[in-house]
mmCIF file of C-alpha atoms in Angstrom:
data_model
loop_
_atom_site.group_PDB
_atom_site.id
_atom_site.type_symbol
_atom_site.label_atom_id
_atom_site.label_comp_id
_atom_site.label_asym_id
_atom_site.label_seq_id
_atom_site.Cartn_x
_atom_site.Cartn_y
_atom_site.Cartn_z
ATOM 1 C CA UNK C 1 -9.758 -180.838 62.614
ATOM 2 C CA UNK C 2 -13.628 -181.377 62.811
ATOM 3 C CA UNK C 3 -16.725 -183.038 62.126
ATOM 4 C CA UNK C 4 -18.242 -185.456 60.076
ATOM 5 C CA UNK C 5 -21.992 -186.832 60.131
ATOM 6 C CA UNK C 6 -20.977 -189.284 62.497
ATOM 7 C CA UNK C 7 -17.881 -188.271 64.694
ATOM 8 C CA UNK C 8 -14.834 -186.074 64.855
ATOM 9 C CA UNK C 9 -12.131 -186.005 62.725
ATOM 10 C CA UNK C 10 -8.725 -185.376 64.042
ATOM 11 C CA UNK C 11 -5.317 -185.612 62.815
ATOM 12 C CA UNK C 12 -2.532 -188.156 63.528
ATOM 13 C CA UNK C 13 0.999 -189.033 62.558
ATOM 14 C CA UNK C 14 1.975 -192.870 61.596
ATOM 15 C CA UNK C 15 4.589 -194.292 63.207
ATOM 16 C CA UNK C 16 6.894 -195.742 61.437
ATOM 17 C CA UNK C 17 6.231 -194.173 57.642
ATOM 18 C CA UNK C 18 5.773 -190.266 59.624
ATOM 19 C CA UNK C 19 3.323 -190.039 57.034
ATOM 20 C CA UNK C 20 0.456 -186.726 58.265
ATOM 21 C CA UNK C 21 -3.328 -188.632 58.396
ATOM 22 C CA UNK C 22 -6.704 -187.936 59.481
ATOM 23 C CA UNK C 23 -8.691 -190.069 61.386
ATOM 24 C CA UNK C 24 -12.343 -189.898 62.103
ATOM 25 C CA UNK C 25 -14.129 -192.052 65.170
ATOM 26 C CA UNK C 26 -17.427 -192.322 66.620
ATOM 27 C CA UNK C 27 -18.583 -189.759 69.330
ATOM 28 C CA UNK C 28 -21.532 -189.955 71.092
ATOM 29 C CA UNK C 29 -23.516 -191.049 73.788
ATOM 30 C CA UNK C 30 -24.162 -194.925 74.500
ATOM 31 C CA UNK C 31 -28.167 -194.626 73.217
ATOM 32 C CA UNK C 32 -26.415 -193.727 69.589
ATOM 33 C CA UNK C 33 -23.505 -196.359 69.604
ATOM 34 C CA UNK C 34 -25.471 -199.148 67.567
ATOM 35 C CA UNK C 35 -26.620 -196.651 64.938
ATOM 36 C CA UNK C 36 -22.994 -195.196 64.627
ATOM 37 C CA UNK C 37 -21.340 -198.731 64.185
ATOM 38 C CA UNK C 38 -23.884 -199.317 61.451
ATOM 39 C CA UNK C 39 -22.703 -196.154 60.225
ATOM 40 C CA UNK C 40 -19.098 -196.336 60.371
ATOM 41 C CA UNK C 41 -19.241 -200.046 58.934
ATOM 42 C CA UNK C 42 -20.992 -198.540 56.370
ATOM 43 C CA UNK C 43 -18.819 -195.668 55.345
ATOM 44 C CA UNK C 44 -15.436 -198.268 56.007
ATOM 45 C CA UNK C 45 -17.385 -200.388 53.364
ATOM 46 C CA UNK C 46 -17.982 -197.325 50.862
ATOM 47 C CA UNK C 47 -14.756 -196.113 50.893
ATOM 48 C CA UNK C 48 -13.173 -199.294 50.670
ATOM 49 C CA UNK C 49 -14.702 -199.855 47.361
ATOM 50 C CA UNK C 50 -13.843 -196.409 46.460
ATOM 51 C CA UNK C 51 -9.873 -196.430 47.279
ATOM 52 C CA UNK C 52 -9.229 -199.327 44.665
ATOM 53 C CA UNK C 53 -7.938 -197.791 42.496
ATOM 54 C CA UNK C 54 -8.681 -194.867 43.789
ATOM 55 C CA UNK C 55 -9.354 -191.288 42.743
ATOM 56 C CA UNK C 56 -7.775 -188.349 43.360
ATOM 57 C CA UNK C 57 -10.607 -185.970 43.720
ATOM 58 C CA UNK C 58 -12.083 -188.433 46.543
ATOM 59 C CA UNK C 59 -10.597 -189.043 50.197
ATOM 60 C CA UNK C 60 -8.924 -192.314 50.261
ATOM 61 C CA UNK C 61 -8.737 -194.602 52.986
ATOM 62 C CA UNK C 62 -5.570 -195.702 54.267
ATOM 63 C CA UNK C 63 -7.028 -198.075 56.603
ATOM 64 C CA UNK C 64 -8.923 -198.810 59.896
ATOM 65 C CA UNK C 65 -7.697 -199.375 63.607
ATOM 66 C CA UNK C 66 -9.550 -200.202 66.378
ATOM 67 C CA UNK C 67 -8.847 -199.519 70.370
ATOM 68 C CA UNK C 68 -10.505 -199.404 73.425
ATOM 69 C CA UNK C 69 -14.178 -200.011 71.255
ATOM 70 C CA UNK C 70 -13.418 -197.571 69.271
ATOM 71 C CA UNK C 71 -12.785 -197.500 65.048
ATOM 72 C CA UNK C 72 -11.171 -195.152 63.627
ATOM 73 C CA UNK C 73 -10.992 -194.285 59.817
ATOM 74 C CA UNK C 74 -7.515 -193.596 58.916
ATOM 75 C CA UNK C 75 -7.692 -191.065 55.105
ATOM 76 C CA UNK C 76 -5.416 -189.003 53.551
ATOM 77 C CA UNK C 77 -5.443 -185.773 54.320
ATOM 78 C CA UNK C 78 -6.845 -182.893 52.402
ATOM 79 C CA UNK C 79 -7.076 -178.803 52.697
ATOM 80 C CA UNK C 80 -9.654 -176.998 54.706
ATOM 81 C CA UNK C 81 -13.077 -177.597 54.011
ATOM 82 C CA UNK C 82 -14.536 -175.643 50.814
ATOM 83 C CA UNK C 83 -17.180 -174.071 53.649
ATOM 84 C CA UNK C 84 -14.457 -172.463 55.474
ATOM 85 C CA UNK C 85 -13.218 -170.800 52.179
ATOM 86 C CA UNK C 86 -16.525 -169.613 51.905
ATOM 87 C CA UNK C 87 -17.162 -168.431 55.638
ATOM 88 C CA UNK C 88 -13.792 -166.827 55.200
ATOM 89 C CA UNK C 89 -14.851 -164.627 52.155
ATOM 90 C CA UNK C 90 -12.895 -166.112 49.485
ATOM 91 C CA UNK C 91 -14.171 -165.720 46.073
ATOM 92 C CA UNK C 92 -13.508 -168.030 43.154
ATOM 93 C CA UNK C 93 -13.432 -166.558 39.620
ATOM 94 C CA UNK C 94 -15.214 -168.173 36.820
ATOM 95 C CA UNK C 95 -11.814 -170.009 35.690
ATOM 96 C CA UNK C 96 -11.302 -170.724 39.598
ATOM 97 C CA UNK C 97 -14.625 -172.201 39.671
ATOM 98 C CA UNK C 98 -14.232 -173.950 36.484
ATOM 99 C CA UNK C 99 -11.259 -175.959 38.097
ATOM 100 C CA UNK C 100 -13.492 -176.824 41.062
ATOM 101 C CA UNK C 101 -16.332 -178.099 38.815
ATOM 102 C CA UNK C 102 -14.233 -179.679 37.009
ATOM 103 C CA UNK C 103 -12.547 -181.881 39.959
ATOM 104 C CA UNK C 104 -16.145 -182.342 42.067
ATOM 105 C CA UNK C 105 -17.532 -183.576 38.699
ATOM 106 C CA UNK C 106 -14.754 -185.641 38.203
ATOM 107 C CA UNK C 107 -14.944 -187.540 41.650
ATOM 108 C CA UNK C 108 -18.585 -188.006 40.752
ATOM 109 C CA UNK C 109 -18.160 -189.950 37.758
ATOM 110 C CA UNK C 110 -15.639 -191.917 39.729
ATOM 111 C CA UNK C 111 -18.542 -192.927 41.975
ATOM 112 C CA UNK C 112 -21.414 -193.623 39.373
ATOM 113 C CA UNK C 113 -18.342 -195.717 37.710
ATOM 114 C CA UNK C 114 -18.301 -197.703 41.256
ATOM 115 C CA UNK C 115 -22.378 -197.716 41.350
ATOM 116 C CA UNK C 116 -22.134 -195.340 44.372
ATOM 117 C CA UNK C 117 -23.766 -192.004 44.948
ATOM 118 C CA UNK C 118 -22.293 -189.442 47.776
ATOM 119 C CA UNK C 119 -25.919 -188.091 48.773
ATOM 120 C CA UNK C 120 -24.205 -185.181 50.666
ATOM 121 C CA UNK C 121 -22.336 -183.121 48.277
ATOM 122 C CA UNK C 122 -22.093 -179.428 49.697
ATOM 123 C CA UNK C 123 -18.940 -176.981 50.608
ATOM 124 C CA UNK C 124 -19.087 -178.605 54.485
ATOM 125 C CA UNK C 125 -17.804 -181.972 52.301
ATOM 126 C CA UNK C 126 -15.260 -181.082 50.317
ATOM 127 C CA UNK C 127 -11.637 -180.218 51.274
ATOM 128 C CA UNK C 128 -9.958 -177.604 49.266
ATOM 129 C CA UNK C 129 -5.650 -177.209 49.394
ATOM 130 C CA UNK C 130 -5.882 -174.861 46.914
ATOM 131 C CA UNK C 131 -5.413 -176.735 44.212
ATOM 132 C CA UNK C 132 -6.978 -179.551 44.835
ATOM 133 C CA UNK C 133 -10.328 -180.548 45.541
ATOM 134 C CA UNK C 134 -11.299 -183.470 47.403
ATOM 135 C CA UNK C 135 -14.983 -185.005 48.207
ATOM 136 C CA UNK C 136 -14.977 -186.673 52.215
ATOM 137 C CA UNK C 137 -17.470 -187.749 54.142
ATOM 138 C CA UNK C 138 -19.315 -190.781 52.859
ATOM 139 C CA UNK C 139 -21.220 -191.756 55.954
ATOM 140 C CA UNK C 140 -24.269 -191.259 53.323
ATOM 141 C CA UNK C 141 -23.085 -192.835 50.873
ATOM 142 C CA UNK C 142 -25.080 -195.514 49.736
ATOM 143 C CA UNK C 143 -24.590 -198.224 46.699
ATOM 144 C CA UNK C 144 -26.937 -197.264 43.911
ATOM 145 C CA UNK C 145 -30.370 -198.152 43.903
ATOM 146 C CA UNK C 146 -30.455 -198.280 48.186
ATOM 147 C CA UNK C 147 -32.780 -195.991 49.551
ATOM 148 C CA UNK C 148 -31.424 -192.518 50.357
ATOM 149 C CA UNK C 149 -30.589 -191.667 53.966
ATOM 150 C CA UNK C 150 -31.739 -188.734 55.573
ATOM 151 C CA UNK C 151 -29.840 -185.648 53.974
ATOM 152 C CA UNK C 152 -29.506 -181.995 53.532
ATOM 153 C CA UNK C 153 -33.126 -180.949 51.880
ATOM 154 C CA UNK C 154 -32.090 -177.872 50.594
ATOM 155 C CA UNK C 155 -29.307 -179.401 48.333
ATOM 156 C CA UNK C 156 -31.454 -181.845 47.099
ATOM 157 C CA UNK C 157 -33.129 -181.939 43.742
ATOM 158 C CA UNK C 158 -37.253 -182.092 43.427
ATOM 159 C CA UNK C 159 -38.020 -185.676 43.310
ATOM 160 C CA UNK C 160 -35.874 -187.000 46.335
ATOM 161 C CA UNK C 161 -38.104 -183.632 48.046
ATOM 162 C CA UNK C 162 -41.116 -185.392 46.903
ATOM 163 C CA UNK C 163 -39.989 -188.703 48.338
ATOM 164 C CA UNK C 164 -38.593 -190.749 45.365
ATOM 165 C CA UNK C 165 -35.229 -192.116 45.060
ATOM 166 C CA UNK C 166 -32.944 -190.564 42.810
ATOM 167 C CA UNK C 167 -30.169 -191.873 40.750
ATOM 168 C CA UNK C 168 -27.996 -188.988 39.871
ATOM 169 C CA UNK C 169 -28.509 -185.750 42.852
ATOM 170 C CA UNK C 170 -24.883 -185.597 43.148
ATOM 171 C CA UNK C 171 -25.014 -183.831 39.932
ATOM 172 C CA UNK C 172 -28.273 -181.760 41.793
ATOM 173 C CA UNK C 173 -26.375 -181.044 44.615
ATOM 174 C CA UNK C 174 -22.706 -180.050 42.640
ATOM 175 C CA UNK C 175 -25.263 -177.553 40.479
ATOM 176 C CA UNK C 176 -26.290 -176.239 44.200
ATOM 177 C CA UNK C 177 -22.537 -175.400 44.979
ATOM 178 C CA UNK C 178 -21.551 -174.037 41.559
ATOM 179 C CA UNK C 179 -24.312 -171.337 42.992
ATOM 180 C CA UNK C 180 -22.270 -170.507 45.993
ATOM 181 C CA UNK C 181 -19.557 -170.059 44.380
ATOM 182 C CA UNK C 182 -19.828 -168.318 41.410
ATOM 183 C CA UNK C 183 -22.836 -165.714 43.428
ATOM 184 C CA UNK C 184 -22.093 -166.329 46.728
ATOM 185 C CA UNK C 185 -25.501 -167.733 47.976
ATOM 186 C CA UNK C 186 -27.356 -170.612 47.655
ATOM 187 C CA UNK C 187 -29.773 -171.781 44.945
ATOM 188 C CA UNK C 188 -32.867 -172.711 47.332
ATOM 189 C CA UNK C 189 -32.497 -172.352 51.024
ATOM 190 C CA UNK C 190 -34.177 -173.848 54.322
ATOM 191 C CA UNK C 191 -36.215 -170.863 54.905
ATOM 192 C CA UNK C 192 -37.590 -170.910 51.188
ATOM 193 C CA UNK C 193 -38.764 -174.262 51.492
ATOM 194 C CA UNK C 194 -40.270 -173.871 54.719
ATOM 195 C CA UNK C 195 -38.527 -176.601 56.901
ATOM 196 C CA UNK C 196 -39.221 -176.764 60.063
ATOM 197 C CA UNK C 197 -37.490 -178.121 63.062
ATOM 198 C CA UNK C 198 -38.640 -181.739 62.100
ATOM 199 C CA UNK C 199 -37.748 -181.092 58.229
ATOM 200 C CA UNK C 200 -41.312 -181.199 57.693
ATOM 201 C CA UNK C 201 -42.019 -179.088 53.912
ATOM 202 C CA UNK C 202 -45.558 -177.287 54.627
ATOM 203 C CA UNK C 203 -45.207 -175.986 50.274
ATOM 204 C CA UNK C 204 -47.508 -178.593 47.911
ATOM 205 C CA UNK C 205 -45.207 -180.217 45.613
ATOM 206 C CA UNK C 206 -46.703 -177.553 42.515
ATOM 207 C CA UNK C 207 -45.932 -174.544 44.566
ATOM 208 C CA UNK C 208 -42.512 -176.001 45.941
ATOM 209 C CA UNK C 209 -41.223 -177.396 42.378
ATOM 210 C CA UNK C 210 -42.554 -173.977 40.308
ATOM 211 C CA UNK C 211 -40.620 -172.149 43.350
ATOM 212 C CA UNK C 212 -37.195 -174.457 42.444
ATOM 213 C CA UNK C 213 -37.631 -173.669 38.828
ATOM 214 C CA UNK C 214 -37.731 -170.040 39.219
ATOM 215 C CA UNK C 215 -35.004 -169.808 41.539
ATOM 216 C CA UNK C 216 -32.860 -171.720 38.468
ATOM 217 C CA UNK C 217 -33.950 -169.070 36.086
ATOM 218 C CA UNK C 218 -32.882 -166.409 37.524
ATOM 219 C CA UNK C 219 -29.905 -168.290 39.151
ATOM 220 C CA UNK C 220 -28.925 -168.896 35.540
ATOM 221 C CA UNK C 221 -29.067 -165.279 34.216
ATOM 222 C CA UNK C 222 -26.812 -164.469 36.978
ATOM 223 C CA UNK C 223 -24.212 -167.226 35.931
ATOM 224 C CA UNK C 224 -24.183 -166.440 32.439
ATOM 225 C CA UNK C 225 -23.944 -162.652 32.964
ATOM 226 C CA UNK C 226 -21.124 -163.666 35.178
ATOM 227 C CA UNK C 227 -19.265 -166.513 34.021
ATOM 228 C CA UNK C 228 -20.249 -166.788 30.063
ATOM 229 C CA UNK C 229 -23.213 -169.156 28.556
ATOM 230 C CA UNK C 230 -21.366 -171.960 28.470
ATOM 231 C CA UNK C 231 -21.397 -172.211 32.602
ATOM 232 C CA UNK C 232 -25.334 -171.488 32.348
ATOM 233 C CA UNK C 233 -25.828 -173.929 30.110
ATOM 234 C CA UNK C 234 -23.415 -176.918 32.284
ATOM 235 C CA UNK C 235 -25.975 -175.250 35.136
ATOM 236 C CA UNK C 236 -29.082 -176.003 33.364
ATOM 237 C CA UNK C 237 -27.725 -179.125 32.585
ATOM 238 C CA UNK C 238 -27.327 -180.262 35.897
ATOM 239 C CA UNK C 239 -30.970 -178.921 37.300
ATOM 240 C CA UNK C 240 -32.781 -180.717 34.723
ATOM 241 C CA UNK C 241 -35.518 -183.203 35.829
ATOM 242 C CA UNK C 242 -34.041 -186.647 36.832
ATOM 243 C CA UNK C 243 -34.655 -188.458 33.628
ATOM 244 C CA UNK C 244 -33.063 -185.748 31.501
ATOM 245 C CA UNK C 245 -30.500 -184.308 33.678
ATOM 246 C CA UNK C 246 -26.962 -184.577 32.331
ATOM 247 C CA UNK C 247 -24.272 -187.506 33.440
ATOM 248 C CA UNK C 248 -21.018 -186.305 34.618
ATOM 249 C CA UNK C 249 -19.605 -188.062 31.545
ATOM 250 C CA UNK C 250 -21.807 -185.295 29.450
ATOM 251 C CA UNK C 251 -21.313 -182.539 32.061
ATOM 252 C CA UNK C 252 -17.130 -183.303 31.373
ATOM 253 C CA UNK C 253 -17.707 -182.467 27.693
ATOM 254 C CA UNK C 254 -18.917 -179.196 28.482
ATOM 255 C CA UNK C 255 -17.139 -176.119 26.725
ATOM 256 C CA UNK C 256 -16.846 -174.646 30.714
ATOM 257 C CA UNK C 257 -15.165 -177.555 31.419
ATOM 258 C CA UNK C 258 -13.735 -179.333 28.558
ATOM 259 C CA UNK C 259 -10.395 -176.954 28.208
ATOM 260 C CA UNK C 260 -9.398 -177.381 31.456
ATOM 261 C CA UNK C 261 -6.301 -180.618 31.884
ATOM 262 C CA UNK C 262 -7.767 -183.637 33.172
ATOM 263 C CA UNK C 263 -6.226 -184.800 36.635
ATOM 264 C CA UNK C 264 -4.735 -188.527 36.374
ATOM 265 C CA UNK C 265 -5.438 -191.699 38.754
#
């Protein structure tokens, strides 16, 4: 089926219940096997606080089985991955999009509820069925408060750039997708900030940050010409500096979003 940050994903049928799941395991070489248990224990841990009660804009886990030294994850299965929409050439409308927001933000609140932040929230992460969206992946995941593991730069808002911790870049990160999908690129990319191979950011912090808030500018022109001011301002919400930047709770009451039916647990 594919990838996740620290194996393959691949899907199996249960015995017994014939029940369709995905499982992910650890594959690498025997120099990264200690890291990798640390990591699957980790995201076993993460989603096990997750799945009670459960949400049903997140990937649930179903359980765990080990064999031969391996552990595999066993989750409920979702749609393709949002990034294979996107590679494919769908486009979302502004109600489409809407919908999506809508769920990601959703299964963000969920976490925050459960102290835990994603730290990896981009199309690659969430599964898509068409009518459902679900956030996977939590080998980043961390409880809130924990240092932030190493993590996709250019989806990640100014001050976790500049080194700090942050307590809410999901909301960041779900403002960097509600780029791709309403204009079909992203809001600040690699070759913008000037990473290198070893994610090294040459920019000073001025230049870098004044660069960010241009790109939201003109990011949110496009969204409102596009999709109405009530998506630019849920966008300008979400890029706000850390200590003013809304709460999914806040982002939830937003007139883009607020219509739409709310999805039960």
């Amino acid at each position: 089926m594919g990838t996740g940050n620290f194996g393959k994903v691949c899907e199996i049928r249960e015995f017994g219940t014939g029940r369709h799941l995905a499982a992910k395991f650890a594959s690498a070489d025997a120099s990264r096997q200690a890291t990798l248990h640390a990591e699957i224990q980790n995201e076993r841990d993460i989603m096990g606080i997750l799945s009670k009660p459960g949400h049903p804009n997140l990937t649930t886990l179903q359980g765990t089985l080990s064999e031969n030294n391996v552990t595999y994850l066993l989750m409920d299965l979702g749609g393709p991955s949002l990034s294979s929409h996107l590679a494919a050439g769908k486009r979302f409308t502004p109600t489409q999009v809407a919908s999506l927001m809508k769920q990601l933000i959703s299964g963000i609140g969920y976490m925050r509820s459960q102290s835990i932040q994603h730290n990896d929230i981009r199309a690659d992460n969430l599964l898509y069925d068409g009518n459902v969206l679900k956030i996977c992946d939590f080998g980043r995941a961390t409880k809130m408060g924990i240092l932030q593991p190493t993590v996709v730069l250019n989806y990640m808002p100014p001050e976790v750039l500049s080194g700090c911790r942050s307590h809410n870049l999901d909301m960041w990160s779900a403002a960097c997708l509600m780029v791709e999908l309403l204009l079909g690129e992203q809001l600040v990319t690699r070759q913008q900030l000037n990473v290198n191979d070893n994610n090294h950011i040459p920019l000073s912090r001025g230049d870098r940050n004044q660069m960010i808030r241009r790109q939201i500018t003109e990011a949110a022109q496009r969204i409102e010409a596009c999709a109405g001011k009530d998506a630019a301002q849920l966008f300008r919400g979400m890029t706000r500096l850390m200590k003013s930047r809304i709460t999914p709770e806040e982002a939830l009451k937003s007139p883009f979003l607020a219509w739409l039916p709310t999805t039960a647990v």
